Tab-separated table of C-alpha atoms and ligand atoms in Angstrom:
chain	number	residue	atom	x	y	z
Q	1	MET	CA	-6.376	-6.071	15.889
Q	2	SER	CA	-6.780	-3.642	12.922
Q	3	THR	CA	-9.924	-4.262	10.530
Q	4	MET	CA	-7.730	-5.328	7.155
Q	5	LEU	CA	-8.822	-5.027	4.056
Q	6	GLN	CA	-6.469	-8.067	2.452
Q	7	VAL	CA	-6.278	-11.249	1.989
Q	8	GLU	CA	-4.486	-12.429	5.132
Q	9	ALA	CA	-1.948	-15.230	2.998
Q	10	GLU	CA	-1.055	-11.996	0.521
Q	11	ILE	CA	-0.129	-9.630	3.063
Q	12	ASP	CA	1.659	-11.770	5.008
Q	13	GLY	CA	3.499	-12.860	1.830
Q	14	LEU	CA	4.033	-9.176	1.116
Q	15	ALA	CA	5.760	-9.003	4.804
Q	16	GLU	CA	8.177	-12.722	4.461
Q	17	ILE	CA	9.237	-10.681	0.764
Q	18	LEU	CA	9.853	-7.368	3.032
Q	19	VAL	CA	11.264	-9.234	5.869
Q	20	GLY	CA	14.008	-11.456	3.461
Q	21	GLU	CA	15.252	-8.026	2.200
Q	22	GLY	CA	15.930	-7.072	5.150
Q	23	VAL	CA	13.530	-3.840	5.116
Q	24	THR	CA	13.793	-1.337	7.554
Q	25	SER	CA	11.535	1.557	6.701
Q	26	TYR	CA	8.675	0.850	4.796
Q	27	LEU	CA	5.701	3.371	3.542
Q	28	GLU	CA	2.088	2.801	2.806
Q	29	ILE	CA	-0.023	4.770	0.178
Q	30	GLY	CA	-3.687	4.210	1.727
Q	31	SER	CA	-3.966	2.634	5.301
Q	32	LYS	CA	-7.795	3.169	5.831
Q	33	PHE	CA	-8.049	1.456	9.494
Q	34	GLY	CA	-4.353	0.843	9.627
Q	35	GLY	CA	-4.753	-3.036	9.235
Q	36	SER	CA	-2.232	-4.031	6.455
Q	37	LEU	CA	0.455	-1.161	8.486
Q	38	LEU	CA	-0.367	-2.847	12.021
Q	39	ARG	CA	0.443	-6.537	9.998
Q	40	VAL	CA	3.404	-5.629	7.748
Q	41	ALA	CA	5.142	-3.166	10.802
Q	42	GLU	CA	4.924	-5.714	13.058
Q	43	ARG	CA	7.112	-8.346	11.092
Q	44	LEU	CA	9.803	-5.808	10.927
Q	45	PRO	CA	12.672	-4.600	13.642
Q	46	VAL	CA	11.848	-2.341	16.323
Q	47	GLY	CA	12.326	0.891	15.451
Q	48	SER	CA	12.230	0.358	11.898
Q	49	ARG	CA	10.709	3.964	10.166
Q	50	ILE	CA	6.694	3.377	9.370
Q	51	VAL	CA	5.101	5.963	7.480
Q	52	SER	CA	1.429	5.776	6.378
Q	53	VAL	CA	-0.381	8.510	3.784
Q	54	ASP	CA	-4.154	8.044	4.478
Q	55	LEU	CA	-6.897	10.541	2.444
Q	56	PRO	CA	-9.216	12.894	5.155
Q	57	LYS	CA	-12.685	10.944	5.146
Q	58	GLY	CA	-11.212	9.512	2.127
Q	59	THR	CA	-13.017	6.399	3.329
Q	60	LYS	CA	-16.495	5.537	3.488
Q	61	ALA	CA	-16.113	4.767	7.502
Q	62	TRP	CA	-14.252	7.833	8.074
Q	63	VAL	CA	-15.001	8.546	11.439
Q	64	GLN	CA	-14.215	4.525	12.553
Q	65	SER	CA	-10.775	4.999	9.933
Q	66	GLU	CA	-9.622	7.961	10.875
Q	67	ALA	CA	-9.632	6.688	14.934
Q	68	GLU	CA	-8.061	2.723	14.244
Q	69	LEU	CA	-5.310	4.389	11.758
Q	70	LYS	CA	-3.965	7.001	14.418
Q	71	ALA	CA	-4.644	4.154	17.140
Q	72	VAL	CA	-2.211	2.116	14.851
Q	73	ILE	CA	-0.394	4.648	15.167
Q	74	ALA	CA	-0.063	5.497	18.353
Q	75	LYS	CA	0.512	1.781	19.249
Q	76	LEU	CA	3.303	1.060	17.024
Q	77	ARG	CA	5.019	4.006	18.872
Q	78	LEU	CA	4.682	2.427	21.872
Q	79	HIS	CA	6.343	-0.461	20.614
Q	80	GLY	CA	9.128	1.404	19.103
Q	81	TYR	CA	8.872	1.942	15.846
Q	82	ASP	CA	9.364	5.079	14.032
Q	83	ALA	CA	5.592	5.667	13.263
Q	84	HIS	CA	4.499	8.304	11.350
Q	85	LEU	CA	1.436	9.558	9.415
Q	86	ILE	CA	0.427	12.037	7.350
Q	87	TRP	CA	-2.987	13.361	6.297
Q	88	GLY	CA	-3.808	14.363	2.986
Q	89	ASP	CA	-3.469	13.216	-1.226
Q	90	SER	CA	-1.005	11.331	-2.105
Q	91	THR	CA	-0.322	12.815	-5.608
Q	92	ALA	CA	-1.206	16.504	-3.852
Q	93	LYS	CA	2.889	17.874	-3.809
Q	94	ALA	CA	2.680	18.751	-0.543
Q	95	VAL	CA	2.206	15.610	0.167
Q	96	VAL	CA	5.108	14.034	-1.537
Q	97	GLU	CA	7.351	15.983	0.178
Q	98	GLN	CA	6.695	15.432	3.233
Q	99	VAL	CA	6.805	11.505	2.391
Q	100	ARG	CA	10.230	12.437	0.623
Q	101	ALA	CA	11.186	14.397	4.290
Q	102	LEU	CA	11.302	10.893	5.762
Q	103	GLY	CA	12.369	8.743	3.378
Q	104	PRO	CA	14.184	7.188	1.041
Q	105	PHE	CA	12.318	3.506	2.117
Q	106	ASP	CA	13.394	0.312	1.672
Q	107	ALA	CA	9.694	-0.527	0.320
Q	108	ALA	CA	6.593	1.112	-0.200
Q	109	PHE	CA	2.742	-0.614	-0.718
Q	110	ILE	CA	0.538	1.161	-3.049
Q	111	ASP	CA	-3.356	0.789	-1.917
Q	112	ALA	CA	-4.740	4.144	-2.079
Q	113	ASN	CA	-7.119	5.295	-5.341
Q	114	HIS	CA	-6.962	2.989	-7.570
Q	115	THR	CA	-7.350	4.223	-11.018
Q	116	LEU	CA	-5.116	4.301	-13.721
Q	117	PRO	CA	-4.303	8.346	-13.620
Q	118	TYR	CA	-3.849	7.863	-9.402
Q	119	VAL	CA	-1.626	4.879	-9.766
Q	120	GLU	CA	0.664	6.110	-12.245
Q	121	LYS	CA	1.057	9.031	-9.542
Q	122	ASP	CA	1.868	6.849	-7.185
Q	123	PHE	CA	4.137	5.293	-9.376
Q	124	ALA	CA	5.891	7.977	-10.759
Q	125	ASN	CA	6.158	9.519	-7.487
Q	126	TYR	CA	7.511	7.340	-4.985
Q	127	ALA	CA	9.302	4.474	-7.247
Q	128	LEU	CA	11.864	7.523	-6.387
Q	129	MET	CA	12.301	6.792	-3.282
Q	130	THR	CA	12.140	2.807	-2.867
Q	131	ARG	CA	13.994	-0.159	-3.155
Q	132	ILE	CA	10.715	-2.129	-3.798
Q	133	ILE	CA	6.940	-1.159	-4.314
Q	134	ALA	CA	4.009	-2.958	-4.256
Q	135	PHE	CA	0.391	-2.575	-5.319
Q	136	HIS	CA	-3.087	-4.130	-4.047
Q	137	ASP	CA	-5.719	-5.137	-6.283
Q	138	ILE	CA	-3.543	-6.996	-9.310
Q	139	ALA	CA	-5.827	-9.640	-9.521
Q	140	TRP	CA	-9.163	-7.505	-9.661
Q	141	ARG	CA	-11.664	-8.609	-12.589
Q	142	ARG	CA	-15.150	-7.855	-13.490
Q	143	ALA	CA	-16.487	-8.559	-16.947
Q	144	PRO	CA	-16.387	-5.288	-19.344
Q	145	GLU	CA	-20.573	-5.391	-18.902
Q	146	TRP	CA	-19.910	-5.110	-14.660
Q	147	VAL	CA	-21.200	-1.631	-13.309
Q	148	GLY	CA	-19.252	-0.427	-9.789
Q	149	THR	CA	-16.682	1.152	-9.176
Q	150	ARG	CA	-13.314	-0.054	-11.894
Q	151	ILE	CA	-10.367	-1.096	-9.829
Q	152	ASP	CA	-7.659	-0.148	-13.011
Q	153	VAL	CA	-4.152	-2.063	-11.236
Q	154	PRO	CA	-4.706	-5.308	-13.268
Q	155	GLU	CA	-4.006	-2.928	-16.174
Q	156	PHE	CA	-1.097	-1.049	-14.587
Q	157	TRP	CA	0.741	-3.934	-12.958
Q	158	ALA	CA	0.492	-5.048	-16.849
Q	159	ARG	CA	2.699	-2.732	-18.567
Q	160	VAL	CA	5.305	-2.528	-15.895
Q	161	LYS	CA	5.860	-5.845	-13.762
Q	162	ASP	CA	8.529	-6.013	-16.761
Q	163	THR	CA	9.773	-3.397	-16.321
Q	164	ALA	CA	11.959	-4.462	-13.264
Q	165	ARG	CA	14.982	-6.150	-12.575
Q	166	GLN	CA	12.630	-8.711	-10.886
Q	167	HIS	CA	9.213	-9.758	-9.740
Q	168	ALA	CA	6.290	-11.833	-7.744
Q	169	GLU	CA	3.030	-12.156	-7.928
Q	170	LEU	CA	0.735	-12.866	-4.706
Q	171	LYS	CA	-2.646	-13.938	-5.991
Q	172	LEU	CA	-4.377	-16.085	-3.016
Q	173	CYS	CA	-7.567	-14.976	-3.542
Q	174	PRO	CA	-9.963	-17.469	-3.120
Q	175	THR	CA	-12.325	-15.738	-5.721
Q	176	ALA	CA	-10.009	-15.623	-7.585
Q	177	LYS	CA	-10.770	-12.276	-8.924
Q	178	ASN	CA	-10.212	-9.992	-6.207
Q	179	ASN	CA	-7.051	-8.607	-4.158
Q	180	GLY	CA	-3.619	-9.895	-5.603
Q	181	ILE	CA	-0.142	-8.218	-4.552
Q	182	GLY	CA	2.436	-7.418	-6.888
Q	183	VAL	CA	6.185	-6.505	-5.751
Q	184	LEU	CA	8.671	-5.039	-7.893
Q	185	TRP	CA	12.259	-4.566	-7.820
Q	186	LEU	CA	13.691	-1.505	-8.060
Q	187	ASP	CA	17.201	-1.971	-7.338
K	1	SAM	C1	-8.498	-0.304	0.452
K	1	SAM	S1	-8.050	1.457	1.493
K	1	SAM	C2	-6.671	1.237	2.048
K	1	SAM	C3	-6.587	-0.485	2.785
K	1	SAM	C4	-5.591	-0.514	3.640
K	1	SAM	N1	-4.615	-0.993	3.383
K	1	SAM	C5	-5.416	-2.729	3.849
K	1	SAM	O1	-5.384	-2.966	3.821
K	1	SAM	O2	-5.763	-2.293	5.562
K	1	SAM	C6	-8.194	2.453	0.674
K	1	SAM	C7	-7.419	4.090	1.278
K	1	SAM	O3	-6.721	4.975	0.825
K	1	SAM	C8	-7.145	6.063	1.118
K	1	SAM	N2	-7.537	7.062	-0.649
K	1	SAM	C9	-8.299	6.571	-1.555
K	1	SAM	N3	-7.325	8.054	-2.048
K	1	SAM	C10	-6.494	8.293	-1.948
K	1	SAM	C11	-5.714	9.418	-1.654
K	1	SAM	N4	-5.524	9.991	-3.300
K	1	SAM	N5	-4.363	9.459	-1.302
K	1	SAM	C12	-3.999	9.425	-0.250
K	1	SAM	N6	-5.141	8.267	0.409
K	1	SAM	C13	-5.977	8.028	-0.292
K	1	SAM	C14	-8.188	6.106	1.429
K	1	SAM	O4	-9.200	7.059	2.037
K	1	SAM	C15	-8.456	4.421	1.906
K	1	SAM	O5	-8.342	4.659	3.467
């Protein structure tokens, strides 16, 4: 199994929702080792289109994550999925166009750069290509004086969640201050 940076019950909950919605095309922005990609994709029907975008050298464990992500794509192809890997900054026009050429999608999962400008751009670009969009780290919470790399997804999520016809929140992290997946139905 590939290294996964998720609470298992949350990503399984997302997969459950996507299966219930009849999803056969899934876009993931930010896959790192490919753990969540594989976990979701394997729940979808064989033949489903699976597209992953990740940033070259964008992770602290790049040597390992590049190899693992490529192996996940190869495994999915071997098992009959129409899997694609796009390397680049998800907010770059050329990357958005490569993704668009493989779309539209039934569902997208955004788990790349967690700062507000990037999450907003990923939403603006990829919401137009999918009927369901999900975000990781909606439950991240720290005191204002906490020092470290902050995650802006909760602020973003609070702003958008009521703009869709339906939304769901998966908040099952035992720490109650990390992870969390928010799902928006855009159709
Ligand atoms: C938290 S990890 C993804 C974890 C994965 N979804 C999982 O749960 O197994 C975030 C990934 O986003 C990628 N990333 C960060 N900024 C990005 C950007 N601007 N465009 C594309 N990928 C980006 C990083 O390289 C990293 O691999």
